[in-house]
Coordinates of C-alpha atoms and ligand atoms in Angstrom, one line a residue:
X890 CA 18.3 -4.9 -19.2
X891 CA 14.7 -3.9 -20.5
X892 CA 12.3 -2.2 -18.8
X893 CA 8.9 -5.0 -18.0
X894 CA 6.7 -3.3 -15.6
X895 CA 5.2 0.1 -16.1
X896 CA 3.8 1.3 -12.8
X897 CA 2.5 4.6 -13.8
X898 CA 0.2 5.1 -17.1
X899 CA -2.6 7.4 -17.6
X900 CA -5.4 6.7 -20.0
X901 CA -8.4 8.3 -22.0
X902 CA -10.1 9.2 -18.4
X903 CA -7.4 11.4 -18.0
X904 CA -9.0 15.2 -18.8
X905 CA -5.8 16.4 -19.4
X906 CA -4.5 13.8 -21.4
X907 CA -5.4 12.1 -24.9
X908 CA -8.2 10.4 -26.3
X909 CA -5.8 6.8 -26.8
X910 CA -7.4 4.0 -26.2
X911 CA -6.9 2.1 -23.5
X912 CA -6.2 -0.9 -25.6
X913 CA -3.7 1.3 -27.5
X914 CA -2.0 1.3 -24.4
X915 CA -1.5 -1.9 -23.7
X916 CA -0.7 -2.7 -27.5
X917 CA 2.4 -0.2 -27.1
X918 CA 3.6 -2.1 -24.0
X919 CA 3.0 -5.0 -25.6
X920 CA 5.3 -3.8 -28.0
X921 CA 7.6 -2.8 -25.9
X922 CA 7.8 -6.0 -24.4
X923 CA 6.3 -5.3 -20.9
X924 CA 5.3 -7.9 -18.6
X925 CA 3.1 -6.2 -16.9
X926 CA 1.4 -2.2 -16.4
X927 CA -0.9 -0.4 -13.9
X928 CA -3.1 2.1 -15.2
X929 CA -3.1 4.9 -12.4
X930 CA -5.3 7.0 -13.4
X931 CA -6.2 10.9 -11.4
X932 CA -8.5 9.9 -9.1
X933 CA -11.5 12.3 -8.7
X934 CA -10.4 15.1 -6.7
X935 CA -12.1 16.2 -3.1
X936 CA -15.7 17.8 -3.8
X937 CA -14.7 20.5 -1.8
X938 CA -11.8 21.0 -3.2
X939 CA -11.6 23.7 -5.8
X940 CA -8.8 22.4 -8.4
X941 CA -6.9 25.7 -9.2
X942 CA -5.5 24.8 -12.8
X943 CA -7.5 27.1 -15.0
X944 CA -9.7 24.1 -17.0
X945 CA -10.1 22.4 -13.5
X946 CA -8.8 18.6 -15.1
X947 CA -6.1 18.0 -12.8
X948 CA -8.3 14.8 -12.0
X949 CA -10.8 12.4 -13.6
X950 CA -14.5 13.0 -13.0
X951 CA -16.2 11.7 -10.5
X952 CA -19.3 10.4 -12.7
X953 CA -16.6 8.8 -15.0
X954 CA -14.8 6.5 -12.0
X955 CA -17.1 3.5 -12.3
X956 CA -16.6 3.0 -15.9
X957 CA -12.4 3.2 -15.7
X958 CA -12.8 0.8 -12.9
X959 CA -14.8 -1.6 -14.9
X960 CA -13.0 -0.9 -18.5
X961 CA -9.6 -1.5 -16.0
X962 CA -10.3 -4.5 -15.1
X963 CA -12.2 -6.2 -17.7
X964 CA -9.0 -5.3 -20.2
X965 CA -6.9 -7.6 -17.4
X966 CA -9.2 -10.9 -19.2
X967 CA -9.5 -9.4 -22.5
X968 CA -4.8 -9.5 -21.9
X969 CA -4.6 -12.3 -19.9
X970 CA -1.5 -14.2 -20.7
X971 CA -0.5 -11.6 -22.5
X972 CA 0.6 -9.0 -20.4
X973 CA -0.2 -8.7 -17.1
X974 CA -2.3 -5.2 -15.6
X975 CA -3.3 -4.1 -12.8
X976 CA -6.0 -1.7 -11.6
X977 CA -5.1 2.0 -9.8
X978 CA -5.3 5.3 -9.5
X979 CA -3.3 8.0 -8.9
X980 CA -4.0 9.5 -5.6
X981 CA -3.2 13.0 -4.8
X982 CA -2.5 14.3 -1.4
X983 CA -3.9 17.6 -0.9
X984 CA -2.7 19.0 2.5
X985 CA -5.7 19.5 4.3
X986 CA -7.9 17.0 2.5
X987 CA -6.8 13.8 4.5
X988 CA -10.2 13.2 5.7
X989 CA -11.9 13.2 2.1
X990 CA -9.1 11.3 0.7
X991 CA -9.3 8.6 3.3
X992 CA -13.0 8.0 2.6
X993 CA -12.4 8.1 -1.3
X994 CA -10.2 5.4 -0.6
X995 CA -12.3 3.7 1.9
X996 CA -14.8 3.3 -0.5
X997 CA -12.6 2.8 -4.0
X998 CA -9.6 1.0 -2.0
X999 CA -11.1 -2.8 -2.5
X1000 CA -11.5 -2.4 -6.6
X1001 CA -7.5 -1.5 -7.0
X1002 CA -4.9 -3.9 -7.2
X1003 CA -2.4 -0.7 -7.3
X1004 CA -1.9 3.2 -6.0
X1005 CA 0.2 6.0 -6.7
X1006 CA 0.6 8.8 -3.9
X1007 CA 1.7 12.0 -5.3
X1008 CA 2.2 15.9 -4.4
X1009 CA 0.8 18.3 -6.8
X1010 CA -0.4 21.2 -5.1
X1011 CA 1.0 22.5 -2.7
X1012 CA -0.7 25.2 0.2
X1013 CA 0.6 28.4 0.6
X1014 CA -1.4 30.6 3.3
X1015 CA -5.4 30.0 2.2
X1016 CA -4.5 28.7 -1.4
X1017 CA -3.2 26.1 -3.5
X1018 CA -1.3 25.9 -6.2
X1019 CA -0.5 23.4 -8.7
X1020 CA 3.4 22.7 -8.5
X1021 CA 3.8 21.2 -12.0
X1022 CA 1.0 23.0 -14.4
X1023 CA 3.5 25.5 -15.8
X1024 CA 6.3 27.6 -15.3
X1025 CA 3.5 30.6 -14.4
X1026 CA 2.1 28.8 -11.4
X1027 CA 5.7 27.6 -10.5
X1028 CA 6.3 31.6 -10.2
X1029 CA 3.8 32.3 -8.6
X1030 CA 4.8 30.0 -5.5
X1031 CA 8.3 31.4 -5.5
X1032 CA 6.4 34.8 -5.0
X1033 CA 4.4 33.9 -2.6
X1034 CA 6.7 31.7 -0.6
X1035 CA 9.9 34.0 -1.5
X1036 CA 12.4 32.2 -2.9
X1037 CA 13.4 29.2 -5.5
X1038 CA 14.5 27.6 -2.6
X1039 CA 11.3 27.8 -0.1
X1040 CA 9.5 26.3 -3.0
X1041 CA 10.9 22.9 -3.1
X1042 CA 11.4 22.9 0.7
X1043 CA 7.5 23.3 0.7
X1044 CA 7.5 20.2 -1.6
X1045 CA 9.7 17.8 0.5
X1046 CA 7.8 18.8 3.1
X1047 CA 4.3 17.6 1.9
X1048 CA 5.5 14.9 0.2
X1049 CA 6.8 14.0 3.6
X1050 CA 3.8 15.0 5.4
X1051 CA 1.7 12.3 2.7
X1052 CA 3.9 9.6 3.9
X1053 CA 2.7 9.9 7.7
X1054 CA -0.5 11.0 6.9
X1055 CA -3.3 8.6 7.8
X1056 CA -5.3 7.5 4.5
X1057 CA -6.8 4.2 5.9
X1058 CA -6.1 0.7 4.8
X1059 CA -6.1 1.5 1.5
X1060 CA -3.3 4.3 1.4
X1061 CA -1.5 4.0 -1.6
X1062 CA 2.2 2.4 -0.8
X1063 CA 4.2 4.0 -3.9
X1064 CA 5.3 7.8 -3.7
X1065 CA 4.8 9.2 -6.9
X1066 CA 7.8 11.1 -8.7
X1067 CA 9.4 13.3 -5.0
X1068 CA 11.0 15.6 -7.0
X1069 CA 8.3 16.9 -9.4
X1070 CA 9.8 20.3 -7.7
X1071 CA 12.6 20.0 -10.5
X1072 CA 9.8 19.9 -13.6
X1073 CA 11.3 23.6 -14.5
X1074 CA 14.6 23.6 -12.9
X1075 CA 16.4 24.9 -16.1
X1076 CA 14.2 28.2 -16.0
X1077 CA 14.2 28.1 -12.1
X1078 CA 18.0 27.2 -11.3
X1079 CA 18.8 26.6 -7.8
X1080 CA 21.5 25.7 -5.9
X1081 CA 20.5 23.2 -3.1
X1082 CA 21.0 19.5 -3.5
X1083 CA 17.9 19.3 -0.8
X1084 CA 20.5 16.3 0.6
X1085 CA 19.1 16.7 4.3
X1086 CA 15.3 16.8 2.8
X1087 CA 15.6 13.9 0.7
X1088 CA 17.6 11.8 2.8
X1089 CA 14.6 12.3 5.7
X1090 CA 12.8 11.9 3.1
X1091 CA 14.1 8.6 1.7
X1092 CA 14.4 7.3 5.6
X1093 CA 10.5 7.5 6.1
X1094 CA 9.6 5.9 2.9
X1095 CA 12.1 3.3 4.1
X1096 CA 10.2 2.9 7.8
X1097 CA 6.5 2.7 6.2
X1098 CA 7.8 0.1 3.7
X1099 CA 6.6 1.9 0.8
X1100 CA 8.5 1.8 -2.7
X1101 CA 9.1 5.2 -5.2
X1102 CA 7.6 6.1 -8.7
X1103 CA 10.8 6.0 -10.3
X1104 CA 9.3 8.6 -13.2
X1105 CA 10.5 8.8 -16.4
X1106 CA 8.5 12.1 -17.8
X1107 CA 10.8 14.4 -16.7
X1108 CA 13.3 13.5 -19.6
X1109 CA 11.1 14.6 -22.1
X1110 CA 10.1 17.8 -20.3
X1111 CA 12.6 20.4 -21.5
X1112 CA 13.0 22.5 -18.6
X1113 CA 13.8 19.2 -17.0
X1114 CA 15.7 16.9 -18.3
X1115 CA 16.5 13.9 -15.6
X1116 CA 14.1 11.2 -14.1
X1117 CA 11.9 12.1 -11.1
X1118 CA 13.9 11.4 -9.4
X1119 CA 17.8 12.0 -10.3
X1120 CA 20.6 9.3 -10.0
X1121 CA 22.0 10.5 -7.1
X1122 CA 18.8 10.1 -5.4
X1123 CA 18.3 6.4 -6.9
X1124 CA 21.5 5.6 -5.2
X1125 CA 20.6 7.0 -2.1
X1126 CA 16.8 5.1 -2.3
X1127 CA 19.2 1.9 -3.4
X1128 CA 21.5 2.3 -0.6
X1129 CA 18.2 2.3 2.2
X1130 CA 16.6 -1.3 -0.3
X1131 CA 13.6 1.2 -1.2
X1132 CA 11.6 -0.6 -4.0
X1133 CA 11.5 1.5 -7.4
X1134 CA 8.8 0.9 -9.7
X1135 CA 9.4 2.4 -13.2
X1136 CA 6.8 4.7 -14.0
X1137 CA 6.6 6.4 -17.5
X1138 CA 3.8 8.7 -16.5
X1139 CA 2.4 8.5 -20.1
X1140 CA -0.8 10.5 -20.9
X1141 CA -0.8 8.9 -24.5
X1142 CA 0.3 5.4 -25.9
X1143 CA 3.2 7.0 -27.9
X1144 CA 4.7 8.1 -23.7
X1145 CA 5.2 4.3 -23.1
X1146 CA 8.7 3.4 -21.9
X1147 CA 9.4 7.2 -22.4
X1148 CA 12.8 7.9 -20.3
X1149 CA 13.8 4.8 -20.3
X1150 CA 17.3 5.7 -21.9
X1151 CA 17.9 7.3 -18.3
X1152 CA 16.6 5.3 -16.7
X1153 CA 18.9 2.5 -14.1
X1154 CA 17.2 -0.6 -15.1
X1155 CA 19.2 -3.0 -12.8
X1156 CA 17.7 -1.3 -10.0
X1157 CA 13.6 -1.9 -10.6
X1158 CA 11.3 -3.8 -8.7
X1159 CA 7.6 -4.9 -9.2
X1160 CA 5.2 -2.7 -7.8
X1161 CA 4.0 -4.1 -4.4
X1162 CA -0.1 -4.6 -4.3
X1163 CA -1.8 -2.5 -2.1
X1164 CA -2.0 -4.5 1.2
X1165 CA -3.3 -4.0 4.3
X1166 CA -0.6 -2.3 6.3
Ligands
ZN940 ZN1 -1.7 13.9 -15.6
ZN941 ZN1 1.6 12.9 -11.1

């Protein structure tokens, strides 16, 4: 079975990504015979928040928001009967920052057909740090929390604190890629299976009705290696009829359908559209 929706693709708004074309997007999945993609780009971070990667382009500009919106959505005519795509963002929850996020939403919510919710940073005492920018900042949480371990009990617990948090109407209903926390596992080995986090996990994504990013980036990072997340946590998802939307996370038209070889295709679903919950 091929893969036909992509529920996860970044685009040229992306300041850490590529210049590709939007359109060269949709050409690729075109080619790769998709039915339909969301573009999910990094929504514009909180004002107040200070973005701690060291160019500060962990998310799209606020002055530039207007003009993805409108390019989104006037590709989905430009397509039409071609491939089916949705509008959305990528939506990061920032412990601490519910208020701002639930007002960005409030006021961008109505113009997305789509949402991702994902973890990147992650609080430690008065600071944050960015999970996934490198194995450097991935050290320096397993300094400052202590161990290997602490770090990716710290990420199932705010990805499980962005489930119940309260974002509005418009809250995102997919969790983006829950165990990002592996990204550099094969230079930060541990030996937890994180069974009894996950599987709380798994049962509050269940109870909200929300589906999972099922993310196929980590294949081609190489301190990684498996899908966000691994089979065993698929099965698990499976086992509790949570909704998986592929996601290939790609920041350039070439990342298209990338992971898709470990990917378990039988067990993808459309995304759901962002309703009113
Ligand atoms: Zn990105
Ligand atoms: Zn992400």
């Amino acid at each position: 079975m091929s893969i036909s929706y992509d529920g996860h693709v970044h685009s040229p708004f992306c300041p850490h990504g590529t210049t590709d074309q939007l359109e060269e997007y949709v050409e690729e999945a075109i080619t790769f015979g998709y039915k339909g993609m969301t573009f999910t780009e990094h929504a514009p971070l909180p004002q107040n928040f200070n973005d701690p990667v060291p160019n500060k382009d962990s998310g799209m500009s606020e002055k530039n928001l207007n003009e993805y919106l409108k390019a989104v959505h006037q590709l989905k005519s430009t397509y039409a009967g071609k491939i089916e795509i949705r509008c959305g963002l990528e939506i990061d929850y920032i412990e601490g920052f519910e208020d701002e996020t639930k007002h960005f939403l409030q006021r961008v919510g109505p113009q997305l057909d789509d949402a991702i919710l994902s973890v990147h940073f992650i609080k430690h005492g008065d600071q944050y740090t960015c999970l996934d920018y490198s194995p450097t900042a991935f050290k320096e949480l397993v300094d400052s929390l202590g161990s290997i371990e602490s770090v990716h009990q710290k990420y199932y617990d705010t990805v499980l604190k962005s489930v119940h948090a309260d974002l509005g109407i418009y809250k995102p209903r997919r969790i983006g890629h829950i165990t990002l926390a592996n990204k550099f596992q094969k230079e930060f080995p541990f030996e937890s299976r994180f069974q009894a986090e996950i599987s709380s996990l798994l049962d509050e994504v269940k109870n909200h009705g929300y589906s999972l990013d099922y993310n196929g980036a980590g294949t081609v990072k190489p301190l990684c290696g498996e899908p966000y997340p691994p089979d065993w946590v698929i099965k698990e998802a499976i086992n509790r009829e949570i909704p998986l939307v592929y996601g290939s996370d790609a920041h350039s038209a070439k990342g298209i359908g990338q992971g898709t070889e470990m990917i378990m295709t039988q067990t993808l679903s459309s995304p759901y559209r962002v309703s009113r919950s």
